[in-house]
XYZ file of C-alpha atoms in Angstrom:
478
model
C -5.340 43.915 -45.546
C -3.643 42.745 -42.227
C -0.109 42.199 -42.243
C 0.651 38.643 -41.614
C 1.625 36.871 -38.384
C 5.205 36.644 -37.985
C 6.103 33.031 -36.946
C 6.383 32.150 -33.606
C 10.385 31.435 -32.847
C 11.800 29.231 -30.101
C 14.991 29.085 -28.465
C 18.016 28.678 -30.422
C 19.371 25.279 -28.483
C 15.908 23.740 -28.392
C 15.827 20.001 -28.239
C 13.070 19.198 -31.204
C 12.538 15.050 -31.083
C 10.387 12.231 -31.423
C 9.829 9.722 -28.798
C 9.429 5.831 -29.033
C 9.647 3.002 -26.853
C 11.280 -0.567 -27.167
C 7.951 -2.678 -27.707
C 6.456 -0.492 -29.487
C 8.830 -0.355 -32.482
C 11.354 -3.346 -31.825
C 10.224 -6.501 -32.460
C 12.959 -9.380 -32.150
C 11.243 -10.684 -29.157
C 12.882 -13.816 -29.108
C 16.539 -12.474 -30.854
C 19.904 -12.340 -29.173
C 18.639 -13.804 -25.473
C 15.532 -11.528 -25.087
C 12.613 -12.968 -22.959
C 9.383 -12.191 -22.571
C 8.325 -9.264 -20.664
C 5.064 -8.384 -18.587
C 3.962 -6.923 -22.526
C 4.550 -9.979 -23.908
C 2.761 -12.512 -21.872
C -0.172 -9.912 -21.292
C -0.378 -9.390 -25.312
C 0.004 -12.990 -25.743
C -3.341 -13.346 -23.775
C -6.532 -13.828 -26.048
C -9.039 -10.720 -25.345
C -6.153 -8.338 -23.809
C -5.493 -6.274 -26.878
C -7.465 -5.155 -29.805
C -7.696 -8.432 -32.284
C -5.256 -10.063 -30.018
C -1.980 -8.244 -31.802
C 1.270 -8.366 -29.855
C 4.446 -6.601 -30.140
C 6.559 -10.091 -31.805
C 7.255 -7.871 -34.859
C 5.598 -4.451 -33.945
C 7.745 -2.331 -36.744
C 10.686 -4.227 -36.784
C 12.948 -1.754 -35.842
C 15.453 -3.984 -34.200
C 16.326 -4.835 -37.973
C 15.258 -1.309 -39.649
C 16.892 1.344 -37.300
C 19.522 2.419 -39.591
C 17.070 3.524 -42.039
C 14.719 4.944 -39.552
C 17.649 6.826 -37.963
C 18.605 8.194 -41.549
C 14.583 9.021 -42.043
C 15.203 11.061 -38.996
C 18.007 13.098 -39.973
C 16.297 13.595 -43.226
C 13.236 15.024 -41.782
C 15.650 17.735 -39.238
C 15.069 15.843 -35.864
C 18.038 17.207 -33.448
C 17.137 14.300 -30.938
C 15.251 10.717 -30.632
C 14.105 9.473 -27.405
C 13.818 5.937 -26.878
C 13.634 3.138 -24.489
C 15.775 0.061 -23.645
C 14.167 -3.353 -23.686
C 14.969 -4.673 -20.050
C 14.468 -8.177 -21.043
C 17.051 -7.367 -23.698
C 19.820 -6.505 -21.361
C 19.045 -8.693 -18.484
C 17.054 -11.541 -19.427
C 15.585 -12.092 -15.436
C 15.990 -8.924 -14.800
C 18.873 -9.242 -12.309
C 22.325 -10.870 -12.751
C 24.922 -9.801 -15.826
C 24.113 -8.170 -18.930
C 23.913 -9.873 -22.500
C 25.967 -8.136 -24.523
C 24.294 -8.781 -27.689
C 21.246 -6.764 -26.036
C 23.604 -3.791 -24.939
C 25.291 -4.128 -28.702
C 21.859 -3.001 -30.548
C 21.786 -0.141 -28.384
C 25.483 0.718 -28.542
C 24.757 0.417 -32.391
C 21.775 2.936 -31.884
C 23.340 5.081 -30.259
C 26.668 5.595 -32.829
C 24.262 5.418 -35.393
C 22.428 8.621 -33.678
C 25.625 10.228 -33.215
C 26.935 10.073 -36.744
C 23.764 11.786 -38.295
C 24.428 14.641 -35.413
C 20.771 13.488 -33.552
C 21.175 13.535 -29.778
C 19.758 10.076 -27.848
C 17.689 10.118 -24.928
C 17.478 6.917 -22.731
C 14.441 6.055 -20.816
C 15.459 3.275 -18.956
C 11.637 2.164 -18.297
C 8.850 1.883 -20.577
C 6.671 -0.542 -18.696
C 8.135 -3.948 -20.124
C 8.930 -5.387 -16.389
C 10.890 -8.623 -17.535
C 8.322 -11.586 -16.982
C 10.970 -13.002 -14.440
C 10.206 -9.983 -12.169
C 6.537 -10.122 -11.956
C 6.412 -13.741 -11.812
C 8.342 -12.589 -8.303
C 5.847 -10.299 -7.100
C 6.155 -7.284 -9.969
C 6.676 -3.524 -8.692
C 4.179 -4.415 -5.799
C 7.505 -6.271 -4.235
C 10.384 -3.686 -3.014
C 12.758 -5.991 -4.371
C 11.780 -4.875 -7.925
C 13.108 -1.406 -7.195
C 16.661 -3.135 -6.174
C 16.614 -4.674 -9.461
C 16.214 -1.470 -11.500
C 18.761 -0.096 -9.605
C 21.245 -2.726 -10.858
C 19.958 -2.322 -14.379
C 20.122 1.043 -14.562
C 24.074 0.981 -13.404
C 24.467 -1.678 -16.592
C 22.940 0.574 -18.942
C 24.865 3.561 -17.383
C 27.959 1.744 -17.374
C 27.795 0.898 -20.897
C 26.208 4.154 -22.469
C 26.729 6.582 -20.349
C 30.257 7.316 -22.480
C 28.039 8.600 -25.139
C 24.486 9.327 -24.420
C 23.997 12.468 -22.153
C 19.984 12.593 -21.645
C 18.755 9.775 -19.543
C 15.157 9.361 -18.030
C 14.554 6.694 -15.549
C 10.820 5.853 -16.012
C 8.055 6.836 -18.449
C 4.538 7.592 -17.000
C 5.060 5.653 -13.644
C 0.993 6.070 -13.004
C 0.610 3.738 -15.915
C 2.887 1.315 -14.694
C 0.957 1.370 -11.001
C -2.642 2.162 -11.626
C -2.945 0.641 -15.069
C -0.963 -2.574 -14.703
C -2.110 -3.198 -11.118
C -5.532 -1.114 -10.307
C -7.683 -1.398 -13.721
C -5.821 -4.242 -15.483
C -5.767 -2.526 -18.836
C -1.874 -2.762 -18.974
C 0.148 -5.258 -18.525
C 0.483 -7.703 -16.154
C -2.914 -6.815 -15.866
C -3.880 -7.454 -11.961
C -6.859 -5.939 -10.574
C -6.044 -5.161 -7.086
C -6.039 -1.685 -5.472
C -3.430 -2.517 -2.751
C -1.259 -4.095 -4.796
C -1.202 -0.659 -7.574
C -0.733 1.663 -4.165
C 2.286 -0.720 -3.226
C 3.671 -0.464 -6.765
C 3.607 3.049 -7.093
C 5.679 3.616 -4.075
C 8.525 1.036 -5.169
C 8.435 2.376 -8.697
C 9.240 5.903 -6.742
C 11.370 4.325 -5.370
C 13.401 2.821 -8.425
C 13.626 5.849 -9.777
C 15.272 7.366 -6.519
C 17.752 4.075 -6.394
C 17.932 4.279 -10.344
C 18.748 7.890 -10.503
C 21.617 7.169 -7.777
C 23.161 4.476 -9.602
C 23.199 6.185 -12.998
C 25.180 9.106 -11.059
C 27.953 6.637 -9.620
C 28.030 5.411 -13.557
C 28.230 8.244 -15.803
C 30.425 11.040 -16.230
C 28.906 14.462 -14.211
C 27.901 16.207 -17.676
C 24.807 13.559 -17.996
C 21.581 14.825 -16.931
C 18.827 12.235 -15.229
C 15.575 12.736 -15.177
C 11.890 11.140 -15.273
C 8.833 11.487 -17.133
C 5.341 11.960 -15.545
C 2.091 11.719 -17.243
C 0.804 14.626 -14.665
C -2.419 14.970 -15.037
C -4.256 18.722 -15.741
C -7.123 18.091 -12.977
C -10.165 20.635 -13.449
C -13.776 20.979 -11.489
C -16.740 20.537 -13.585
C -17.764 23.264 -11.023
C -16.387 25.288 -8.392
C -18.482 23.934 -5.997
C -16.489 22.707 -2.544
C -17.619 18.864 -3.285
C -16.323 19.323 -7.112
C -12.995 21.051 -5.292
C -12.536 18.287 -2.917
C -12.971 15.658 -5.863
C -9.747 17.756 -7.778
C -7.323 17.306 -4.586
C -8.186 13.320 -4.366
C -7.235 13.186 -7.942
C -4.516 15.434 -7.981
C -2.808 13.434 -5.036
C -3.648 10.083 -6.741
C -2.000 11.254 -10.127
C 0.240 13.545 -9.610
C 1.076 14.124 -6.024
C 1.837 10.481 -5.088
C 5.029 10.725 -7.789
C 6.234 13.647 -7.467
C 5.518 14.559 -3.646
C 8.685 12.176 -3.040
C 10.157 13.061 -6.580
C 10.956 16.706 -5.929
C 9.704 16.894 -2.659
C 10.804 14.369 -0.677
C 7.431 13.586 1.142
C 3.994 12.440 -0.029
C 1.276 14.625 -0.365
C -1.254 15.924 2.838
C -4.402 13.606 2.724
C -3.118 10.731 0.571
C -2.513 8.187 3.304
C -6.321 9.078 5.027
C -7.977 8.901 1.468
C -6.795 5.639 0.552
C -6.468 4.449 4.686
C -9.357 1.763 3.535
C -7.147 -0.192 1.204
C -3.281 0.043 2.653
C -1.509 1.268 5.916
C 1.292 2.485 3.650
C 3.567 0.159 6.332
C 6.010 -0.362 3.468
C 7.457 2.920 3.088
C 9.974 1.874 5.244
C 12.614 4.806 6.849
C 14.964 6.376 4.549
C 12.973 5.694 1.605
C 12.021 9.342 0.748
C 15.347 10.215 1.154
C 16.320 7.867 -1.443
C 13.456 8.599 -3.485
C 14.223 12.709 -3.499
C 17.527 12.699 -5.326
C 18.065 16.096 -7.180
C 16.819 16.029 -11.059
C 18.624 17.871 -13.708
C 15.785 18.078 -15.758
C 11.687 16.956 -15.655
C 9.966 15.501 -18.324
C 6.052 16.539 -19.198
C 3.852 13.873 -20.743
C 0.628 15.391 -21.834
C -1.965 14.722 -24.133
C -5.324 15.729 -22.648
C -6.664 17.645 -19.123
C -9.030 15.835 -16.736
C -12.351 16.836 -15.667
C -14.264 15.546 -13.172
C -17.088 16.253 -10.115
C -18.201 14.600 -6.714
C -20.190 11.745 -7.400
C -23.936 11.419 -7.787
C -26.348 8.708 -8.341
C -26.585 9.468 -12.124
C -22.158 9.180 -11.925
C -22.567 5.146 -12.654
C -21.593 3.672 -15.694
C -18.764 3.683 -17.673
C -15.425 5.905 -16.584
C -14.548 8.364 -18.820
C -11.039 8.905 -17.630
C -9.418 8.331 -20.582
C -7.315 5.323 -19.653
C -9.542 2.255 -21.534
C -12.272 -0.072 -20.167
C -12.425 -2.098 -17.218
C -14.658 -2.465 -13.918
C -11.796 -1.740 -12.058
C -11.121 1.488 -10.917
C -7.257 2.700 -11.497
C -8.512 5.669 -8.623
C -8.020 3.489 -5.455
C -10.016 5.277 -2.710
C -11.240 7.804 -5.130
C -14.810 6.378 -5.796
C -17.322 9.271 -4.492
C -15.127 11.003 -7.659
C -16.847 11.443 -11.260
C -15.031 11.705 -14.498
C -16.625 13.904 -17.423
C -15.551 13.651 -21.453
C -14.441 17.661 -21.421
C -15.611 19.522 -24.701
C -14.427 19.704 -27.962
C -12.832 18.554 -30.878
C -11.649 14.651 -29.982
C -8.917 12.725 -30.894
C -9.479 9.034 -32.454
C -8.423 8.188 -28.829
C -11.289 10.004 -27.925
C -9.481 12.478 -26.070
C -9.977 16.042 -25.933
C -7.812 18.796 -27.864
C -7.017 21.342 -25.195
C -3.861 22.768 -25.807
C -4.308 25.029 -22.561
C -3.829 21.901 -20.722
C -0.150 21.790 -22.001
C 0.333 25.584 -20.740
C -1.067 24.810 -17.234
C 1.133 22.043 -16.861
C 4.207 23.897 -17.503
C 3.425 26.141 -15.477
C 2.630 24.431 -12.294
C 5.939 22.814 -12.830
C 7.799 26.020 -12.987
C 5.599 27.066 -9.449
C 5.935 23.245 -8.026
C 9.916 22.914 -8.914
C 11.305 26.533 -9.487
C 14.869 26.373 -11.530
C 14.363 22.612 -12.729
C 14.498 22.532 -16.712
C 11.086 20.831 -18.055
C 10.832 18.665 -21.190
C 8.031 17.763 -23.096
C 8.861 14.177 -23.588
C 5.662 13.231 -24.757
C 2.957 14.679 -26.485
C 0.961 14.102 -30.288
C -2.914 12.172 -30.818
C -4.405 9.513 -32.713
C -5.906 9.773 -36.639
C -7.561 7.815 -38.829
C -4.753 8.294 -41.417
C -4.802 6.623 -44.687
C -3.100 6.935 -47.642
C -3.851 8.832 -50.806
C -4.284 7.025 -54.284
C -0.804 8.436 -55.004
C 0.565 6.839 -51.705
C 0.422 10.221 -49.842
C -0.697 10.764 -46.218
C -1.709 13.791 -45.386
C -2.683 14.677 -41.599
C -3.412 18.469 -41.587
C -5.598 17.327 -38.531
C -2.059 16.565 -36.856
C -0.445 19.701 -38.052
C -3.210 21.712 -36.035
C -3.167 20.076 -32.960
C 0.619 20.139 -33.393
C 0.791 23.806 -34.032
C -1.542 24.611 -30.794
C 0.376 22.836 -28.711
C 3.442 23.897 -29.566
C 2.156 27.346 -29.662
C 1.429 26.614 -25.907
C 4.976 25.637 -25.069
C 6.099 28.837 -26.585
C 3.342 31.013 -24.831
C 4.871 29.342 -21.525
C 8.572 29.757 -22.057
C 7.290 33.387 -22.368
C 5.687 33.318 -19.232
C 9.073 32.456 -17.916
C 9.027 28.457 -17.917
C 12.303 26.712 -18.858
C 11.460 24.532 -21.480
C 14.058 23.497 -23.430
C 13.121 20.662 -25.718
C 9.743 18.875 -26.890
C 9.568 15.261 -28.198
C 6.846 14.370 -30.538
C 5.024 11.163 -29.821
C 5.602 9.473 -31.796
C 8.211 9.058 -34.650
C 6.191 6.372 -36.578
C 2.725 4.434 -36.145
C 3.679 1.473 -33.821
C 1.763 -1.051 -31.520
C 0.032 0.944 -29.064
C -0.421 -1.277 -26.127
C -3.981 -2.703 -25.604
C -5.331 -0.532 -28.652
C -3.387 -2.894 -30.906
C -2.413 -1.503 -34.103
C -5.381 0.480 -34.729
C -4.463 3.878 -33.207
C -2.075 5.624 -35.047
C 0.071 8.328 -33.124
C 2.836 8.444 -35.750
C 4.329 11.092 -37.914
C 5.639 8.785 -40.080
C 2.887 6.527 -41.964
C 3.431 2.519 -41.905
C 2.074 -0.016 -43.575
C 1.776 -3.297 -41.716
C 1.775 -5.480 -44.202
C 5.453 -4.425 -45.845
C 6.576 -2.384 -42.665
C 6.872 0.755 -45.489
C 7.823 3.960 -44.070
C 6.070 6.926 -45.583
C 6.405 10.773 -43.685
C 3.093 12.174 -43.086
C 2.238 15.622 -44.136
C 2.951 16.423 -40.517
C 6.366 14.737 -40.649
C 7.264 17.474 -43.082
C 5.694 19.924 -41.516
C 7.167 19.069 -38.042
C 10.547 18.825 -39.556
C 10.689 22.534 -41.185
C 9.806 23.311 -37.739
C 12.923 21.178 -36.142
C 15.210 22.941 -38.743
C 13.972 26.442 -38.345
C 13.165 26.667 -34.965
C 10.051 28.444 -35.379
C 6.390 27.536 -36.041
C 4.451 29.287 -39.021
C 1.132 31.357 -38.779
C -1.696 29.264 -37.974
C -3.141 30.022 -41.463
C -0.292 28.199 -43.001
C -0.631 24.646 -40.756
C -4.407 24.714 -41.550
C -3.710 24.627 -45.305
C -1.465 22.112 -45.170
């Protein structure tokens, strides 16, 4: 008989987390001088989100934390990303903080500390406070001013103890979703208006990133997580070529062209010359926008695949990114999106764990020397419980176990990888989807807001504490 695989080992200081952010798990929308955001006004809105559910008490973690931090430390976790509520800290997003907002998250944070779990801080997970866009949103340049001003109160008043800070999560959703397609909150459907945004959220990242610096001490790291996309032909035809640059500059390209590279990418201002003149990137905003990263965070969860249009292309887009007429690829319409093969997700996305390995990789080519997390990547089940209260997932193990297989096959091929952050720690609201896709490794029940570990939580956690993944044989009989 063959000898059997010897487990696959990582680094002995990697970073092995799980990821939230603040609606998704908080609750206490209207505790201790919150406000609404852009996610609760667009939840709020009958027909916006599956069976109209909203964030008010998502998992209640605002109350729970202390037992969710200890259910961390209990499973192995070395580190928990997470985000701060804007509206929390600065209920019109500009003028002093509330201290009773900055207080949960000092509490968070000491609470981290004293089960030995490092904290992450993204400073933006798409909750714009309702103040903001009810001035003009991210589309307005004045937006990015205000981050900048938040993001020196957080720093200010964190930055003694939390080391790992991120300034935005998946700006692309933020743009093309909340101001292209409409699927995210605020929901606008103009094409301008997401091109506009996307520039002043590069923006408040580059004026974010300097203000953290003039708030912290020098040992903190600052970073920002992209949702780059893994762009393939459906052939290698020229027209199916051409169709990957457009959508490589539109998801990628136009965030980190000024992110790491200080311009925006060749062809981006001719493709979309129909809809904007670009006239608000005014002079010196690059420079602001290309301040040096210490590290660069990797959201992935599924590669793209798409052609040149045809007449048989209409219908509905299979990009992965929900349902609307509105395209959230402004100037990008001769382009055709394809559902790539395989096994799917219950988000309907593909499992392609080669997509993770690509990624990594063109970030090690595209930003040589820059440390890369994974700050983001899991899928969707249909998980239920057993009669004996049990969840198992071994679907969730698998994809878990390629993937991270994938981040080790990469850090062999010389990428710097030095930390991956499950998403997510528990089931949660998950935006427009409601409460019906469940991402977490950590099972709860709505109804009593029970925490039970998956199978995978288990699983995932022998993994955190022995820093090395077991023969594929032994995840699939889980």
């Amino acid at each position: 008989m063959p000898e059997p695989a010897s487990p696959v080992t990582f680094p002995p200081a990697f970073l092995w987390g799980a990821a939230t952010s603040a609606y998704q798990i908080e609750g206490a929308v209207r505790e201790d001088g919150r406000t609404p955001s852009i996610w609760d006004t667009f939840s709020h809105t009958p027909g916006k989100t599956a069976a109209d559910e909203t964030g008010d008490i998502a998992v209640d973690h605002y109350h729970r934390f202390r037992d969710d931090v200890a259910l961390m430390a209990e499973l192995g976790l070395s580190a928990y990303r997470f985000s701060i509520s804007w509206s929390r800290v600065q209920p019109t997003g500009r003028g002093p903080a509330v201290q009773r907002g900055l207080d949960f998250y000092r509490k968070l944070v000491d609470e981290l500390l004293s089960h030995g779990i490092k904290p992450a801080i993204t400073l933006y997970h798409w909750d714009l406070p309702q103040h903001l866009e009810d001035a003009g949103g991210w589309p307005e340049r004045d937006t990015a001013l205000r981050f900048a001003e938040y993001a020196q109160i957080v720093g200010e008043a964190l930055g003694d103890r939390v080391e790992q800070w991120i300034t935005l999560n998946e700006p692309w959703c933020s743009a093309f979703l909340g101001y292209g397609s409409g699927v995210h909150a605020p929901g606008r459907t103009d094409a301008a208006a997401s091109l506009r945004a996307a520039h002043h959220l590069n923006l408040a990242h580059g004026l974010g990133t300097t203000a953290l610096r003039s708030a912290m001490p020098a040992r903190n790291t600052v970073a920002v997580s992209l949702n780059s996309s893994v762009v393939r032909p459906l052939s290698p035809s020229p027209e199916d070529l051409a169709a990957v640059r457009r959508i490589d500059n539109l998801a990628n390209g136009v965030f980190h062209g000024p992110m790491l590279h200080g311009a925006y990418p060749e062809g981006l201002f001719a493709e979309t010359s129909s809809i904007t003149d670009w006239s608000y990137v005014l002079d010196g905003d690059l420079a602001a926008i290309n301040q040096p990263l210490d590290a660069l965070g990797l959201n992935y969860y599924t590669p793209t695949l798409v052609s040149a249009a045809s007449e048989s292309s209409d219908g509905p887009r299979p990009d992965g990114h929900g349902a609307s007429s509105y395209s959230p690829w402004p100037g990008a319409d001769g382009v055709a999106f394809h559902q790539t093969p395989g096994d799917r997700t219950e988000m309907g996305w593909t499992i392609d764990p080669t997509g993770l390995h690509d990624l990594i990789m063109r970030y090690t080519r595209e930003a040589p020397g820059l440390p890369l997390y994974i700050t983001e990547n899991g899928a969707a089940y249909d998980d239920k419980p057993d009669p004996e209260g049990r969840v198992h997932d071994p679907e969730r193990i698998a994809y878990l176990h390629g993937h991270l297989s994938a981040v080790r096959r990469a850090i062999a091929d010389g990428a710097d990888v030095r930390g991956y952050y499950l998403w997510s720690l528990m089931d949660n609201f998950e935006w427009a989807y409601g409460y019906g896709k469940r991402f977490g490794a950590v099972y709860v029940d709505y109804a009593t807001l029970t925490r039970t570990p998956k199978s995978s939580a288990h699983w995932y956690g022998e993994v955190a504490r022995t820093g090395s993944l077991p023969p594929v044989t032994s995840a699939a009989a889980e």
